[in-house]
Each structure stands twice: as C-alpha cells, then as structure tokens.
Amino acid sequence: MCGIVGAVAGRDVVPILIEGLRRLEYRGYDSAGVAVLQHGKVQRLRAVGKVVMLEQALDDTPTAGHTGIAHTRWATHGVPSERNAHPHISRDGIAIVHNGIIENHEQLRRELQALGYVFTSETDTEVIAHRIHYHLQMQPVLFEAVQATVRELHGAYALAVLSEAAPDSLVLARAGCPVVVGLGQGERAGENYVASDVAALLPVTRTFMFLEEGDVALIERTRITVVDAAGKTVVRPQRESELSADAVERGDYAHYMLKEIYEQPRAVAQTLEERVAGGRLLAAAFGPAAEEVLKNTEAVQIVACGTSFHAGSVARYFIEQICRLPCWVDIASEFRYRSPVVPKNTLFVTISQSGETADTLAALRLAKQSGYLSTLAICNVPESSLVRESELVMLTRAGPEIGVASTKAFTTQLTAFGMLVVALGKHHGMPLEREHGLVTRLLELPALIEATLALDPVIRVLAEKFVDKRHALFLGRGALYPIAMEGSLKLKEISYIHAEAYAAGELKHGPLALVDADMPVVAVAPNNDLLEKLKSNLQEVRARGGELIVFADPDSGFQSEDGVTVITMPRHVSYFQAPIIYTIPLQLLSYHVATLRGTDVDKPRNLAKSVTVE
Ligand code: F6R
C-alpha cells in the first residue's frame, strides 16, 4: 500500500527520505517519487518500479534540499506510471503526496478544469494539489489552504504538502489513513519528520506524535502545531517507540517470510508473557476494564480480513465448544455493509496484524454505533488506529511483520484467541482444572512450534511436487478447516498456484470432480474426534487417483504409499494446540514452493502489506 515520508531539517533530507521509502517497501508499491525544495524551487523526481529505480534517477539528476516529501505508490486510480506517481504538483510550486482514496475526485476535477487547471495524471490525488493552489488565491497561508481543501474531500487520506511559498515547513493532514510525526531529538534537534508508518523513521527518531482523525498539522524544524477537526489547536501526546531500527532487518535469512516463520516460538512466548502465570490466566490479561465486560458477554461477533479472518474462524470453534457462547465470524468488507442484528450483550472483536485495514476499521466504527456490549481489538501494532479506537485491546507482540504473507501475526492471533477462550470460559463456569489444562497447553506451544520447524528440510523436498502444478486442494475438518483455508491462501498469494480449501466433508458435493493426478490434495490430520471422518474423505480422493499429502499425528494410522505422502507431525498435539501447530508446515510448504518457482516471496505481485483503502 502507499507510503509517505517527509522531513524538514537544516541539512539535505534526501537520504532520510530514500531510507524511509526503503523501509516502507514491504507494504507493496509500484512506483516511487520524491520532491524537495532545492534553492527555493520544487525539484521532483519519479520512477516506475522499485525505490532503487528512483535512486538511479537521483544519481542522474542530483537533487538536494532541506525540506522534502517522498512516496511509494500502489496504483488505485490510473496505471502504475511515472506520470501517475507521487508527488503531484500544482502551480506556484505546491507538491503533495497522498495515501488513501478521494471519492469525489471526479467532481472536483471537473470544477478545477472549468477553472483552467490542467491535469497531467489520472490520479485522484492531483485534484488535491490544484485545490490547495485554488484556495491559496483566496487566502495566502498554506496551512489554511490545506484546511479549506480537506473540508471538501470525501474519502480517506493522509497528506503531506510542501510549497515554495512556505519553505522549512510541511503541512500534514489525516482522515482515515495513518500518519505520524517523528520528532528530532539530541543531535537531530531542529529536524522533524513525517511518515505513514513509524518503521520509516526509526533510523532518525524513536519519539513520535500520532495525529487523530481530522487533524491538520504544521511541521516546522523546531515546532509542531496541530489543529483538530473542530479547528481547535491541540497538543497530541509524544510517545517513545519500543521498536529498534534493526527490528526490521532480515539477518541471514533469504527472505523476511522465512525469518518470520522461524520467529514464531518467540513471538508466541512473548504473546503469553505476563498474561499467564501459575497455570492461570491473569485477570489483567485483557486490561483492567475487561473483567466486567467478559462477565457480561453472552455472545461474540468477530470481524477481520484475510489471514486474520482465518484466525477468527478458528476461534469460533473454541468459543462455542469450550465457552458454550454463540459466536459469529464475518469478513469485514461484508460486515460493514450489512445491517447487523445485535443480540444483547455481544462482544465485538476485531483482529488485524496492522490495525490499519480500512474495512476492519470501518466495521469497528459501525459496531460502535450498533449497540455492542464492548469492542476488543486483537492487534500487532500498538500505535494503530484499531488499537486506539477499541475499548479493550490484546496486543499480539509478534514484532514487525515485513513479509506481505502473514505468518507470525497469525499464530500469535491464535494464541491471543486461546487466552480469550480461557478468559470467557472463566466467567462462564469453566472449572479451575480446565483453565489450568488449557493454560498449560498454551505454554507448551513455543516448544511444539520449535519441534515442528524441524520438519523444514522434509517439507523443502515435498515442495518439489508442487513446482509444476497449476492447482491444489487443501482439506481439514473442525477447527482445522480454517487452517486448510490459511494454507491455501498462503500457497496462492506467494507461489501464484491456484489453491482452494474445503471442509473435507464437503468434497463430494462438488470439488471431487476436479481431483486427478495433477491436483495435489493437502490434508491436515491431527488425532482428534474427526480423524476417522477425515480418513473416509481422503479415501474418496485416493479412489479418484488424486495425490494426497497428509500432515498427520504419528498415531493417526496414515502410512506413506504410492500416491500418498505422510508427513509425521509431533505426537499428541492437543485439540487446543493443533490449529497453530498444523499451520507451521503449511507456511513452510508455500514458502519453499514459491522460492522454487522464483517468485518475489516477500512482496508478491498485486498485494500490499497494509490495506488502508477499501
Ligand atoms: C495474507 C495476509 C492478508 C491480511 C489481510 C488483513 O497473508 O496477510 O490476508 O491478513 O490483508 O490484514 P490485517 O491483519 O493487517 O488486518
């Protein structure tokens, strides 16, 4: 998704901007650009493709300045091209970068064209640059012209604006898209920065100020002025980020995705830390306000997108079976346009790695007006909008996830749900020894994940079976059905092999027609109540000549034979642990298939890490 970086300093800011863009590359983008005030004039350079192309353009046209903005663009309106890349400029040296979507851009474009403005791109963004120029004709202060402009915009935006008429300053605005101000400290006093993600600024600062919805801010070298949506000057708190600049380095791993798969034992352990002790879930695990809410919860509504939706889908099985509470799980983009009927005392739960997914945020905002008991966010980014807008929060503590394909965020989400199940259960009659048993199962997870990661070399060999395949099926039952969905999503998003997931019992109702020797069928088969049912379903596959790959418990009775490959998983993984443990080999399988096929594993085509537009 698009990324913004900006800086005002007493030195050349281009290296800060380029390093910031590099650190935003993981979000996914197709072009990049930079604009600085060079000797008082806007100097802009843009390039299609990776940031390195922009760096080459900078080598050819040396560019320097003390005030600048930069951007990585992920095409929404208009193809990826140099003319559509940001920054966009208007008359008299106004340059802007924008994340988000302006829904009324066509109408604004027509009005501006009638006023004589000439457009050079197909983007929705360019209208903002011209509109700012238009307002500057009426009143010459850039900050006020930006305020007047954003009042006319419908949609979502984070904006950074510079102008030849206002050197040594940037104007920043936020509505619906995240943006932060980084404050220069110590030897960098007298410098301030802006970005759409703290990760972009970690080499220059760890002190941040987060803008709220509707804020417009003036960023000067020694001063930040913030005006809220009501036009009042406000002071937004400063916070120290706990992330270190090298938290996002890849180390010896070939890809971030592989590094993040291997970080899972630690990520899960960190998620449990200080929340469970002495075989019990601590009362404060979901924050001080949670006890009252959980006690009164009579039903649970979960909303999320993509991989996070799969985590919610697993949770549903546990919340119903263990807590005996009704639970519904919805895709956020669907939920937000329904008129949900809200049963009394329903807890609304969102799940998100980034906490900035536009559909999930919109669903949360709808929920807050719909009579839910309370809102809980399970999220990996403490500074995110989702966290700030929810009443209760459980942070997943996976650390920064850079690979576009979610791995450690998913298993930590499942861990957080494990704790939610215990917390809800406790308030709904769960006996102490049951709580103790479930907490013990959670604490065993890091070692079990470690043991499962030892299967990596075996799975690397298995991956060769998939390299020349065009389709694959994933099967599971019960709480392992969403794990089959997650396995199929991972394979398709990074290896570009078409994959589908089915609840194994559904196979004979249609998809069995697809099964032949060219369609590998992957099944996840822990030793649980549904094992015998799953076995019968897999017989149906074998009988049609389908090639089976089964991840199975050693005692499950599966044996490798012609057309059947059994990968033996750790012994006796419990019902409560199986979704997390059986996810690991599916992540490794997709990773190895993708590397064998030579795809861009960390930045798969057409995808973005943080989907901040609808
Ligand atoms: C897939 C993946 C996506 C995200 C989805 C929601 O590997 O990462 O499907 O899960 O875009 O993102 P978050 O969790 O940030 O809300």
XYZ file of C-alpha atoms and ligand atoms in Angstrom:
630
model
C 0.000 0.000 0.000
C 1.163 3.593 -0.490
C 3.804 5.031 1.833
C 4.651 8.598 2.844
C 7.895 10.070 4.189
C 8.723 13.747 4.718
C 11.315 15.829 6.547
C 12.318 19.402 7.418
C 15.901 19.875 8.597
C 18.960 22.109 8.425
C 20.645 19.598 6.099
C 19.877 17.685 2.923
C 16.852 15.459 3.652
C 17.005 13.288 0.503
C 18.944 10.439 2.239
C 16.363 10.424 5.068
C 13.527 10.243 2.546
C 15.089 7.445 0.496
C 15.939 5.347 3.560
C 12.365 5.893 4.782
C 10.953 4.711 1.456
C 13.148 1.610 1.583
C 11.739 0.813 4.984
C 8.202 1.105 3.613
C 8.896 -1.185 0.655
C 7.381 -4.165 2.487
C 3.936 -2.564 2.210
C 3.872 -3.176 -1.542
C 4.022 -0.482 -4.263
C 4.640 0.002 -7.957
C 6.311 3.418 -8.293
C 8.147 5.930 -6.135
C 8.927 9.641 -6.123
C 10.456 12.495 -4.196
C 10.110 16.304 -4.193
C 12.378 18.736 -2.356
C 12.764 22.478 -2.188
C 16.085 22.969 -3.974
C 17.282 26.574 -3.912
C 13.678 27.577 -3.166
C 12.149 25.700 -6.121
C 10.316 22.366 -6.174
C 12.521 19.689 -7.710
C 10.656 16.431 -8.357
C 11.875 13.000 -9.466
C 9.700 9.934 -10.004
C 10.279 6.380 -11.238
C 8.205 3.307 -12.016
C 9.269 0.156 -10.153
C 11.346 -0.204 -7.036
C 12.947 2.507 -4.899
C 16.281 1.564 -6.424
C 14.999 2.965 -9.751
C 14.329 6.267 -8.008
C 17.850 6.162 -6.582
C 19.203 5.717 -10.107
C 17.182 8.734 -11.219
C 18.718 10.677 -8.315
C 22.203 9.631 -9.455
C 21.434 11.012 -12.906
C 19.872 14.215 -11.571
C 21.494 15.089 -8.246
C 18.795 16.539 -6.013
C 19.126 18.021 -2.538
C 17.111 20.227 -0.217
C 16.258 20.900 3.413
C 12.502 20.294 3.025
C 11.101 17.299 1.193
C 8.394 14.687 0.747
C 8.539 11.228 -0.807
C 6.128 8.441 -1.650
C 5.705 4.867 -2.734
C 2.511 4.422 -4.766
C 0.270 1.376 -5.067
C -1.955 2.059 -8.064
C -5.678 2.587 -7.468
C -6.721 5.370 -9.898
C -4.597 5.179 -13.045
C -1.977 2.628 -14.108
C 1.456 2.398 -12.492
C 3.426 5.014 -14.486
C 5.751 7.931 -13.933
C 3.057 10.491 -14.596
C 0.746 8.895 -12.021
C 3.495 8.527 -9.406
C 3.543 10.992 -6.493
C 4.446 13.721 -5.605
C 1.866 15.618 -7.661
C 2.382 19.303 -8.189
C 0.257 22.348 -8.898
C 1.054 25.887 -9.954
C 3.454 28.073 -7.936
C 5.460 25.161 -6.553
C 2.960 23.190 -4.492
C 3.762 19.479 -4.136
C 1.815 16.781 -2.329
C 1.922 13.088 -1.505
C -1.256 11.239 -0.596
C -2.317 7.845 0.760
C -5.962 6.807 0.503
C -8.767 7.419 -1.968
C -10.676 10.631 -2.714
C -14.188 9.535 -3.612
C -15.400 12.864 -5.010
C -12.311 13.418 -7.180
C -14.242 13.354 -10.465
C -16.485 16.214 -9.464
C -13.536 18.220 -8.095
C -11.573 17.538 -11.277
C -14.418 18.872 -13.440
C -14.686 22.026 -11.334
C -10.930 22.620 -11.478
C -10.789 22.011 -15.229
C -13.540 24.602 -15.648
C -11.291 26.989 -13.714
C -8.440 26.327 -16.159
C -6.340 23.804 -14.209
C -4.559 21.314 -16.456
C -4.223 17.729 -15.212
C -1.179 15.632 -16.004
C -2.220 12.346 -14.320
C -5.249 10.082 -13.946
C -4.945 10.030 -10.172
C -7.497 11.156 -7.632
C -4.574 12.827 -5.814
C -3.846 15.553 -8.337
C -7.126 17.323 -7.562
C -5.860 17.940 -4.024
C -2.740 19.768 -5.250
C -4.772 22.032 -7.547
C -7.450 22.594 -4.925
C -4.793 23.798 -2.453
C -3.494 26.195 -5.099
C -7.030 27.395 -5.747
C -7.588 28.174 -2.052
C -4.218 29.920 -1.812
C -5.573 32.545 -4.234
C -8.202 33.490 -1.626
C -6.004 33.415 1.476
C -2.251 33.037 1.187
C -1.422 30.835 4.220
C -0.620 27.267 3.135
C -1.901 25.712 6.377
C -5.298 27.374 5.975
C -5.476 26.473 2.294
C -4.914 22.812 3.235
C -7.615 23.069 5.921
C -10.034 24.515 3.382
C -9.144 21.786 0.900
C -9.566 18.828 3.239
C -13.001 20.108 4.226
C -14.024 19.460 0.606
C -12.614 15.950 0.360
C -14.778 12.840 0.701
C -12.894 9.631 1.325
C -9.727 8.647 3.111
C -6.415 10.422 3.148
C -3.085 11.044 4.740
C -1.458 14.050 3.043
C 1.905 15.773 3.225
C 2.218 19.095 1.422
C 5.125 21.397 0.666
C 5.146 24.771 -1.020
C 7.773 27.150 -2.386
C 5.909 29.918 -0.575
C 6.356 28.236 2.833
C 9.959 26.906 2.984
C 11.177 24.965 6.046
C 7.708 23.574 6.714
C 5.315 20.803 5.721
C 1.581 20.567 6.231
C 0.178 17.192 7.193
C -3.459 16.051 7.288
C -5.108 12.829 8.334
C -8.560 11.275 7.862
C -8.942 7.523 7.562
C -5.252 6.769 6.842
C -2.470 6.583 9.413
C 0.273 9.191 9.596
C 2.807 10.013 12.304
C 5.114 12.891 13.142
C 8.668 11.943 14.145
C 10.460 14.409 16.422
C 14.193 15.039 16.006
C 16.000 14.646 19.339
C 19.562 15.201 20.635
C 21.954 15.774 17.754
C 18.907 15.813 15.472
C 17.135 18.607 17.354
C 15.934 21.112 14.793
C 14.690 18.365 12.475
C 11.200 16.912 12.264
C 9.798 14.166 10.087
C 6.523 12.663 8.922
C 5.632 9.170 7.726
C 2.759 6.780 7.242
C 4.455 4.188 9.479
C 6.936 4.570 12.354
C 9.189 1.956 10.714
C 10.176 4.537 8.070
C 11.647 6.906 10.647
C 13.366 4.579 13.116
C 16.887 5.446 11.870
C 16.305 9.123 12.758
C 13.979 9.086 15.771
C 12.083 6.961 18.239
C 9.904 9.801 19.524
C 6.559 10.071 17.777
C 3.358 12.050 17.843
C 0.249 10.400 16.389
C -2.313 12.546 14.642
C -6.005 11.895 15.274
C -8.787 11.722 12.701
C -9.379 15.150 11.147
C -6.123 16.698 12.410
C -4.100 19.105 10.263
C -0.528 19.769 11.443
C 2.166 22.295 10.602
C 5.596 20.682 10.776
C 8.465 23.138 11.230
C 12.056 22.483 12.237
C 11.519 23.304 15.916
C 7.770 23.329 16.294
C 4.724 21.155 15.617
C 1.289 22.794 15.599
C -1.767 20.553 15.464
C -5.319 21.747 14.809
C -8.156 19.259 15.237
C -11.242 18.712 13.074
C -13.153 21.377 15.041
C -10.445 23.977 14.282
C -9.032 23.975 17.824
C -5.277 23.957 18.462
C -4.497 20.771 20.380
C -1.474 19.039 21.898
C -1.086 15.414 20.881
C 0.987 13.291 23.299
C 4.505 12.189 22.397
C 5.373 8.520 22.699
C 8.614 6.561 22.570
C 8.517 3.643 20.149
C 9.763 0.337 21.517
C 10.882 -0.771 18.069
C 14.570 -0.633 17.339
C 15.918 0.373 13.943
C 17.219 -3.134 13.289
C 13.964 -4.880 14.310
C 13.164 -4.905 10.639
C 16.491 -6.331 9.365
C 16.458 -9.689 7.582
C 19.724 -11.081 9.036
C 20.937 -14.338 7.492
C 17.517 -15.393 6.216
C 16.908 -15.383 2.469
C 13.509 -13.738 2.984
C 11.600 -11.930 5.710
C 8.877 -14.554 5.436
C 11.273 -17.352 6.392
C 12.704 -15.258 9.238
C 9.193 -14.582 10.495
C 8.213 -18.269 10.293
C 11.232 -19.069 12.461
C 10.417 -16.265 14.906
C 7.144 -17.942 15.874
C 8.269 -19.777 19.030
C 9.466 -16.464 20.470
C 6.509 -14.456 19.170
C 4.023 -16.863 20.755
C 6.014 -16.919 24.018
C 6.044 -13.101 24.099
C 2.315 -13.001 23.486
C 1.764 -15.207 26.538
C 4.286 -13.379 28.736
C 2.899 -11.590 31.808
C -0.588 -12.778 30.873
C -0.430 -16.297 32.246
C 1.271 -17.382 35.450
C 0.999 -20.296 37.867
C -1.149 -22.206 35.374
C -3.774 -19.445 35.346
C -4.752 -16.618 33.070
C -4.138 -13.342 34.857
C -7.186 -11.186 35.461
C -5.463 -8.200 33.818
C -4.610 -10.047 30.576
C -7.168 -8.054 28.584
C -6.764 -4.872 30.615
C -8.450 -3.642 33.795
C -11.797 -2.912 32.131
C -12.098 -6.412 30.678
C -13.323 -8.347 33.715
C -16.677 -6.596 33.803
C -17.154 -6.910 30.031
C -16.221 -10.602 29.835
C -18.505 -11.407 32.747
C -21.446 -9.849 30.920
C -20.631 -11.278 27.473
C -23.372 -13.571 26.171
C -22.242 -13.803 22.525
C -19.214 -12.897 20.387
C -19.047 -11.272 16.949
C -15.632 -11.479 15.255
C -14.711 -9.371 12.203
C -11.465 -9.372 10.188
C -9.948 -9.778 6.696
C -7.771 -12.412 5.015
C -5.484 -14.348 7.281
C -6.861 -12.559 10.345
C -10.333 -13.766 9.315
C -8.983 -17.323 9.385
C -7.776 -16.774 12.961
C -11.284 -15.637 13.888
C -12.773 -18.670 12.155
C -10.680 -20.994 14.347
C -11.699 -19.039 17.441
C -15.353 -19.617 16.680
C -14.988 -23.391 17.133
C -13.363 -22.901 20.545
C -15.677 -20.174 21.789
C -18.681 -22.346 21.000
C -17.290 -25.687 22.157
C -15.348 -24.584 25.223
C -17.226 -21.484 26.416
C -20.653 -22.517 25.074
C -21.278 -18.993 23.798
C -22.723 -18.243 20.362
C -20.077 -16.809 18.054
C -20.215 -15.373 14.534
C -17.289 -14.577 12.262
C -17.549 -12.177 9.340
C -15.312 -10.790 6.637
C -15.026 -7.066 7.406
C -15.790 -5.866 3.866
C -19.119 -7.732 4.013
C -19.990 -6.954 7.598
C -19.660 -3.202 7.135
C -22.436 -3.132 4.531
C -24.854 -5.398 6.357
C -27.301 -4.126 8.915
C -26.220 -6.435 11.682
C -28.819 -7.580 14.177
C -27.021 -7.335 17.501
C -28.062 -9.814 20.171
C -27.959 -8.479 23.700
C -24.537 -8.371 25.398
C -22.492 -9.271 22.328
C -18.768 -8.552 22.459
C -17.400 -7.196 19.162
C -13.889 -8.474 18.376
C -11.658 -7.248 15.548
C -8.420 -8.963 14.547
C -5.714 -7.336 12.497
C -1.961 -7.531 12.145
C -1.618 -3.921 11.017
C -4.562 -2.351 12.824
C -5.000 -0.111 9.780
C -7.041 -2.337 7.447
C -9.701 0.019 6.104
C -12.559 -2.497 6.081
C -11.844 -3.750 9.598
C -11.656 -0.185 10.911
C -14.919 0.705 9.190
C -16.571 -2.365 10.730
C -15.333 -1.301 14.169
C -16.715 2.212 13.699
C -20.059 0.762 12.609
C -20.064 -1.582 15.601
C -19.509 1.303 17.992
C -22.819 2.771 16.864
C -24.699 -0.534 16.786
C -25.213 -1.403 20.444
C -22.473 -3.959 21.076
C -21.500 -4.607 24.671
C -17.889 -3.536 24.063
C -15.133 -3.672 21.445
C -11.943 -5.713 21.687
C -9.023 -5.429 19.223
C -6.529 -8.268 18.825
C -3.741 -6.464 17.020
C 0.015 -6.455 16.428
C 0.671 -2.708 16.151
C 0.317 -0.795 19.427
C 0.149 2.617 17.750
C -2.502 1.575 15.215
C -5.914 3.138 14.687
C -7.698 -0.097 15.602
C -5.988 -0.201 18.985
C -6.654 3.446 19.710
C -10.313 3.193 18.768
C -11.177 -0.009 20.663
C -12.254 -0.210 24.295
C -10.325 -3.391 25.066
C -7.044 -4.448 23.489
C -4.873 -7.527 23.366
C -1.564 -6.871 21.595
C -0.093 -9.886 19.857
C 3.583 -8.884 20.277
C 4.763 -10.692 17.149
C 7.135 -7.795 16.387
C 7.176 -6.071 12.987
C 5.937 -8.373 10.232
C 7.525 -7.349 6.955
C 6.708 -10.237 4.607
C 3.396 -9.486 2.916
C 2.211 -13.032 3.646
C 1.203 -13.098 7.270
C 2.830 -15.863 9.360
C 3.847 -14.995 12.927
C 0.995 -12.493 13.187
C -1.440 -15.356 12.507
C -0.088 -17.793 15.087
C 0.076 -15.049 17.715
C -3.529 -14.109 16.888
C -4.497 -17.734 17.545
C -2.552 -17.583 20.813
C -4.427 -14.430 21.823
C -7.701 -16.166 20.999
C -6.593 -19.087 23.155
C -6.384 -16.635 26.049
C -9.742 -15.075 25.150
C -11.346 -18.524 25.253
C -9.925 -19.077 28.739
C -10.944 -15.593 29.882
C -14.514 -16.018 28.621
C -14.669 -19.581 29.924
C -13.654 -18.475 33.407
C -16.638 -16.172 33.559
C -18.977 -18.849 32.227
C -18.407 -21.717 34.595
C -15.078 -23.171 33.447
C -13.690 -25.259 36.328
C -10.252 -24.345 37.664
C -8.612 -27.568 36.485
C -9.901 -26.961 32.929
C -8.402 -23.459 32.975
C -5.154 -24.942 34.245
C -5.170 -27.555 31.476
C -5.784 -25.027 28.694
C -3.155 -22.603 30.007
C -0.637 -25.461 30.173
C -1.423 -26.313 26.536
C -0.773 -22.679 25.584
C 2.545 -22.630 27.439
C 3.658 -25.781 25.586
C 3.221 -24.065 22.224
C 6.681 -22.460 21.755
C 8.470 -25.820 22.210
C 5.952 -27.594 19.962
C 6.395 -24.978 17.223
C 10.151 -25.415 17.526
C 9.759 -29.194 17.111
C 7.531 -28.672 14.065
C 10.034 -26.298 12.448
C 12.484 -29.223 12.448
C 10.378 -30.637 9.580
C 11.657 -27.846 7.326
C 14.120 -29.991 5.255
C 11.427 -32.643 4.653
C 8.957 -30.002 3.526
C 11.560 -28.415 1.243
C 11.751 -31.756 -0.627
C 7.960 -32.120 -0.608
C 7.650 -28.680 -2.220
C 9.200 -30.050 -5.415
C 5.972 -31.970 -6.060
C 4.132 -28.650 -6.440
C 6.521 -26.693 -8.621
C 4.903 -27.532 -11.937
C 1.327 -27.828 -10.664
C -1.344 -25.287 -11.513
C -3.925 -26.151 -8.849
C -4.055 -27.608 -5.343
C -6.739 -28.503 -2.811
C -6.457 -28.141 0.971
C -8.702 -30.111 3.297
C -9.387 -30.017 7.022
C -12.250 -30.546 9.434
C -13.453 -28.720 12.522
C -11.032 -26.055 13.787
C -8.555 -27.333 11.195
C -10.799 -26.305 8.310
C -9.780 -22.617 8.685
C -6.166 -23.867 8.799
C -6.718 -25.519 5.405
C -8.081 -22.115 4.239
C -4.976 -20.408 5.554
C -2.704 -22.984 3.857
C -4.429 -22.440 0.541
C -4.272 -18.628 0.879
C -0.535 -18.791 1.623
C 0.143 -21.001 -1.388
C -1.818 -18.881 -3.828
C -0.566 -15.498 -2.660
C 3.156 -16.245 -2.813
C 3.525 -19.065 -5.363
C 0.639 -17.954 -7.640
C -0.636 -21.563 -7.782
C -4.410 -21.645 -7.705
C -5.458 -23.276 -4.429
C -8.815 -23.881 -2.766
C -9.718 -25.052 0.706
C -12.666 -27.204 1.628
C -14.100 -28.677 4.763
C -13.263 -32.296 3.916
C -16.894 -33.412 4.279
C -17.854 -31.005 1.505
C -15.604 -32.645 -1.082
C -18.204 -34.980 -2.519
C -20.631 -32.094 -3.009
C -18.668 -30.731 -5.963
C -14.912 -30.275 -5.767
C -14.238 -34.022 -6.059
C -14.925 -33.550 -9.777
C -11.629 -31.661 -10.033
C -9.476 -34.349 -8.470
C -6.998 -36.120 -10.740
C -3.273 -36.889 -10.740
C -2.430 -33.242 -11.493
C -4.250 -31.857 -8.461
C -2.304 -32.412 -5.231
C -4.604 -32.636 -2.214
C -3.148 -31.487 1.104
C -4.844 -32.586 4.326
C -4.216 -31.622 7.939
C -4.980 -34.611 10.158
C -4.313 -34.293 13.886
C -5.500 -37.110 16.099
C -8.912 -35.777 17.088
C -12.599 -36.761 17.123
C -12.943 -36.105 13.414
C -9.952 -38.192 12.297
C -11.962 -41.213 11.151
C -14.366 -38.976 9.217
C -11.405 -37.258 7.558
C -9.911 -40.626 6.619
C -13.092 -41.579 4.761
C -12.997 -38.255 2.897
C -9.391 -38.904 1.878
C -10.317 -42.355 0.591
C -12.624 -40.573 -1.836
C -9.591 -38.661 -3.145
C -7.422 -41.779 -3.495
C -10.193 -43.616 -5.318
C -10.110 -40.843 -7.992
C -6.331 -41.105 -8.491
C -5.642 -37.870 -6.574
C -2.208 -37.429 -4.993
C -2.514 -36.997 -1.227
C -0.167 -35.132 1.091
C -1.188 -35.655 4.716
C 0.231 -33.850 7.742
C -0.657 -36.374 10.422
C -0.198 -37.399 14.032
C 2.155 -40.429 14.407
C -0.741 -42.415 15.874
C -3.259 -41.473 13.226
C -2.743 -44.698 11.240
C -1.741 -42.968 7.970
C 1.109 -44.534 6.002
C 3.034 -43.284 3.013
C 2.402 -45.396 -0.069
C 2.149 -44.874 -3.784
C 0.194 -41.618 -4.249
C 0.148 -40.826 -0.519
C 2.873 -38.853 1.273
C 2.516 -38.687 5.035
C 4.489 -36.075 6.959
C 4.625 -37.071 10.603
C 3.879 -34.214 12.975
C 4.816 -34.028 16.679
C 2.953 -36.624 18.749
C -0.289 -35.869 20.584
C -0.772 -32.249 19.751
C -3.918 -31.348 21.682
C -7.159 -30.137 20.155
C -6.419 -26.651 21.539
C -2.907 -26.534 20.022
C -3.493 -28.214 16.670
C -4.532 -25.124 14.633
C -1.257 -23.362 15.462
C 0.996 -26.401 15.094
C -0.545 -27.604 11.800
C -0.196 -24.097 10.335
C 3.622 -24.262 10.516
C 4.196 -26.920 7.809
C 1.701 -25.210 5.500
C 3.624 -21.915 5.826
C 6.901 -23.711 5.072
C 5.339 -25.545 2.133
C 4.153 -22.324 0.471
C 7.482 -20.662 1.167
C 9.512 -23.428 -0.478
C 7.146 -23.797 -3.435
C 7.378 -20.033 -4.017
C 11.186 -19.930 -3.822
C 11.421 -22.917 -6.186
C 9.156 -21.060 -8.613
C 11.249 -17.915 -8.215
C 8.504 -15.519 -7.159
C 9.029 -12.356 -5.119
C 8.216 -14.094 -1.814
C 8.187 -11.052 0.469
C 6.391 -8.792 -1.978
C 4.037 -10.915 -4.062
C 2.605 -9.259 -7.136
C -0.507 -7.085 -6.782
C -0.559 -7.341 -2.980
C 0.143 -4.866 -0.203
C 1.040 -5.416 3.431
C -1.322 -2.918 4.906
C -4.597 -2.436 3.044
C -5.556 1.082 4.097
C -8.068 1.611 1.275
C -11.431 -0.026 0.850
C -2.362 -12.806 3.891
C -2.468 -11.525 4.552
C -3.735 -10.752 4.397
C -4.058 -9.996 5.683
C -5.265 -9.070 5.465
C -5.673 -8.368 6.743
O -1.131 -13.424 4.155
O -1.556 -11.070 5.189
O -4.789 -11.573 4.016
O -4.310 -10.913 6.701
O -4.950 -8.117 4.481
O -4.637 -7.593 7.237
P -4.577 -7.171 8.757
O -4.387 -8.415 9.568
O -3.403 -6.236 8.850
O -5.875 -6.503 9.067
